[in-house]
Amino acid sequence: MSLNEAERRRTSEELRRNAELTGLTHAAMAADLGFTSDHLHGLLELSGSQNPVDVWMVRDYLEQAVRDAGREPESFTVLTPQSRRMARMWFRLRPAPRHVFAA
């Protein structure tokens, strides 16, 4: 599964907006995901060649973190449930970790 330039741009915008909605720092998100800050930045920007498994994990992590922060996540227009079914045929997707928000 590969995204064209318009899909990459749109997905990057959706990932970045959801990252903002979490209220978390990039360092906290990177730590939760087990990524370096640079790797997370590359995933959010969809710059260069990114591992689709990592992109899906970031997407799922952000969606859950936004909900856990008490907000409504931005909808994903490319990384949809139908796209996930197709991605599962090509990749071994991993479950996303969950950020623990202090009460």
PDB file of C-alpha atoms in Angstrom:
ATOM      1  CA  MET A   1       0.000   0.000   0.000  1.00  0.00           C
ATOM      2  CA  SER A   2       1.502   3.250  -1.091  1.00  0.00           C
ATOM      3  CA  LEU A   3       0.130   6.771  -0.906  1.00  0.00           C
ATOM      4  CA  ASN A   4       0.280   9.339  -3.671  1.00  0.00           C
ATOM      5  CA  GLU A   5       1.502  12.867  -2.902  1.00  0.00           C
ATOM      6  CA  ALA A   6      -1.972  14.285  -2.189  1.00  0.00           C
ATOM      7  CA  GLU A   7      -2.776  11.370   0.160  1.00  0.00           C
ATOM      8  CA  ARG A   8       0.584  11.780   1.944  1.00  0.00           C
ATOM      9  CA  ARG A   9      -0.021  15.498   2.433  1.00  0.00           C
ATOM     10  CA  ARG A  10      -3.602  14.984   3.693  1.00  0.00           C
ATOM     11  CA  THR A  11      -2.579  12.138   6.012  1.00  0.00           C
ATOM     12  CA  SER A  12       0.316  14.151   7.410  1.00  0.00           C
ATOM     13  CA  GLU A  13      -2.037  17.046   8.168  1.00  0.00           C
ATOM     14  CA  GLU A  14      -4.470  14.684   9.924  1.00  0.00           C
ATOM     15  CA  LEU A  15      -1.686  13.070  11.959  1.00  0.00           C
ATOM     16  CA  ARG A  16      -0.292  16.461  13.003  1.00  0.00           C
ATOM     17  CA  ARG A  17      -3.724  17.835  13.950  1.00  0.00           C
ATOM     18  CA  ASN A  18      -4.424  14.765  16.083  1.00  0.00           C
ATOM     19  CA  ALA A  19      -0.982  15.056  17.686  1.00  0.00           C
ATOM     20  CA  GLU A  20      -1.868  18.625  18.684  1.00  0.00           C
ATOM     21  CA  LEU A  21      -5.238  17.507  20.077  1.00  0.00           C
ATOM     22  CA  THR A  22      -3.529  15.054  22.460  1.00  0.00           C
ATOM     23  CA  GLY A  23      -1.894  17.915  24.347  1.00  0.00           C
ATOM     24  CA  LEU A  24       1.230  15.745  24.621  1.00  0.00           C
ATOM     25  CA  THR A  25       4.766  16.790  23.796  1.00  0.00           C
ATOM     26  CA  HIS A  26       6.547  15.103  20.930  1.00  0.00           C
ATOM     27  CA  ALA A  27       9.007  13.717  23.483  1.00  0.00           C
ATOM     28  CA  ALA A  28       6.181  12.070  25.468  1.00  0.00           C
ATOM     29  CA  MET A  29       4.632  10.604  22.325  1.00  0.00           C
ATOM     30  CA  ALA A  30       7.990   9.326  21.086  1.00  0.00           C
ATOM     31  CA  ALA A  31       8.680   7.709  24.465  1.00  0.00           C
ATOM     32  CA  ASP A  32       5.274   5.994  24.503  1.00  0.00           C
ATOM     33  CA  LEU A  33       5.813   4.694  20.973  1.00  0.00           C
ATOM     34  CA  GLY A  34       9.431   3.661  21.510  1.00  0.00           C
ATOM     35  CA  PHE A  35      10.645   5.989  18.732  1.00  0.00           C
ATOM     36  CA  THR A  36      13.224   8.721  18.632  1.00  0.00           C
ATOM     37  CA  SER A  37      11.851  12.239  18.315  1.00  0.00           C
ATOM     38  CA  ASP A  38      13.328  12.421  14.810  1.00  0.00           C
ATOM     39  CA  HIS A  39      11.602   9.202  13.757  1.00  0.00           C
ATOM     40  CA  LEU A  40       8.270  10.427  15.147  1.00  0.00           C
ATOM     41  CA  HIS A  41       8.709  13.754  13.361  1.00  0.00           C
ATOM     42  CA  GLY A  42       9.348  11.916  10.083  1.00  0.00           C
ATOM     43  CA  LEU A  43       6.213   9.824  10.605  1.00  0.00           C
ATOM     44  CA  LEU A  44       4.037  12.847  11.356  1.00  0.00           C
ATOM     45  CA  GLU A  45       5.383  14.634   8.292  1.00  0.00           C
ATOM     46  CA  LEU A  46       5.399  11.431   6.217  1.00  0.00           C
ATOM     47  CA  SER A  47       8.753  12.581   4.956  1.00  0.00           C
ATOM     48  CA  GLY A  48      11.034  10.152   3.213  1.00  0.00           C
ATOM     49  CA  SER A  49      10.376   6.456   3.192  1.00  0.00           C
ATOM     50  CA  GLN A  50       8.355   5.477   6.267  1.00  0.00           C
ATOM     51  CA  ASN A  51       7.450   2.010   7.471  1.00  0.00           C
ATOM     52  CA  PRO A  52       3.673   1.641   6.952  1.00  0.00           C
ATOM     53  CA  VAL A  53       3.445  -0.414  10.152  1.00  0.00           C
ATOM     54  CA  ASP A  54       4.830   2.552  12.112  1.00  0.00           C
ATOM     55  CA  VAL A  55       2.439   4.963  10.377  1.00  0.00           C
ATOM     56  CA  TRP A  56      -0.566   2.828  11.349  1.00  0.00           C
ATOM     57  CA  MET A  57       0.692   2.527  14.928  1.00  0.00           C
ATOM     58  CA  VAL A  58       1.081   6.318  15.212  1.00  0.00           C
ATOM     59  CA  ARG A  59      -2.387   6.807  13.730  1.00  0.00           C
ATOM     60  CA  ASP A  60      -3.961   4.426  16.256  1.00  0.00           C
ATOM     61  CA  TYR A  61      -1.940   5.832  19.159  1.00  0.00           C
ATOM     62  CA  LEU A  62      -2.996   9.391  18.344  1.00  0.00           C
ATOM     63  CA  GLU A  63      -6.652   8.503  17.880  1.00  0.00           C
ATOM     64  CA  GLN A  64      -6.769   6.810  21.301  1.00  0.00           C
ATOM     65  CA  ALA A  65      -4.712   9.520  23.018  1.00  0.00           C
ATOM     66  CA  VAL A  66      -7.055  12.239  21.733  1.00  0.00           C
ATOM     67  CA  ARG A  67     -10.036  10.321  23.130  1.00  0.00           C
ATOM     68  CA  ASP A  68      -8.234   9.676  26.414  1.00  0.00           C
ATOM     69  CA  ALA A  69      -7.544  13.436  26.631  1.00  0.00           C
ATOM     70  CA  GLY A  70     -11.314  13.988  26.455  1.00  0.00           C
ATOM     71  CA  ARG A  71     -11.420  15.312  22.909  1.00  0.00           C
ATOM     72  CA  GLU A  72     -12.777  14.099  19.577  1.00  0.00           C
ATOM     73  CA  PRO A  73     -10.087  12.962  17.124  1.00  0.00           C
ATOM     74  CA  GLU A  74      -9.778  14.390  13.647  1.00  0.00           C
ATOM     75  CA  SER A  75     -11.131  11.907  11.108  1.00  0.00           C
ATOM     76  CA  PHE A  76      -8.675  10.117   8.868  1.00  0.00           C
ATOM     77  CA  THR A  77      -9.575  10.234   5.202  1.00  0.00           C
ATOM     78  CA  VAL A  78      -6.877   7.881   3.896  1.00  0.00           C
ATOM     79  CA  LEU A  79      -6.060   5.665   6.879  1.00  0.00           C
ATOM     80  CA  THR A  80      -9.631   4.372   7.114  1.00  0.00           C
ATOM     81  CA  PRO A  81     -11.003   1.026   8.337  1.00  0.00           C
ATOM     82  CA  GLN A  82     -11.158  -0.152   4.712  1.00  0.00           C
ATOM     83  CA  SER A  83      -7.521   0.861   4.206  1.00  0.00           C
ATOM     84  CA  ARG A  84      -6.616  -1.032   7.392  1.00  0.00           C
ATOM     85  CA  ARG A  85      -8.146  -4.227   6.004  1.00  0.00           C
ATOM     86  CA  MET A  86      -6.010  -3.862   2.887  1.00  0.00           C
ATOM     87  CA  ALA A  87      -2.903  -3.000   4.932  1.00  0.00           C
ATOM     88  CA  ARG A  88      -3.370  -6.149   7.025  1.00  0.00           C
ATOM     89  CA  MET A  89      -3.056  -8.199   3.850  1.00  0.00           C
ATOM     90  CA  TRP A  90       0.401  -6.729   3.209  1.00  0.00           C
ATOM     91  CA  PHE A  91       1.787  -5.905   6.661  1.00  0.00           C
ATOM     92  CA  ARG A  92       1.780  -7.301  10.161  1.00  0.00           C
ATOM     93  CA  LEU A  93       0.251  -4.340  11.977  1.00  0.00           C
ATOM     94  CA  ARG A  94       1.097  -3.892  15.656  1.00  0.00           C
ATOM     95  CA  PRO A  95      -1.195  -2.612  18.384  1.00  0.00           C
ATOM     96  CA  ALA A  96      -0.429   0.914  19.526  1.00  0.00           C
ATOM     97  CA  PRO A  97       0.674   1.621  23.082  1.00  0.00           C
ATOM     98  CA  ARG A  98      -1.513   3.828  25.203  1.00  0.00           C
ATOM     99  CA  HIS A  99      -0.493   7.014  26.980  1.00  0.00           C
ATOM    100  CA  VAL A 100      -1.409   7.126  30.671  1.00  0.00           C
ATOM    101  CA  PHE A 101      -2.855  10.557  31.400  1.00  0.00           C
ATOM    102  CA  ALA A 102      -2.586  11.670  35.020  1.00  0.00           C
ATOM    103  CA  ALA A 103      -5.952  12.050  36.710  1.00  0.00           C
TER     104      ALA A 103
END
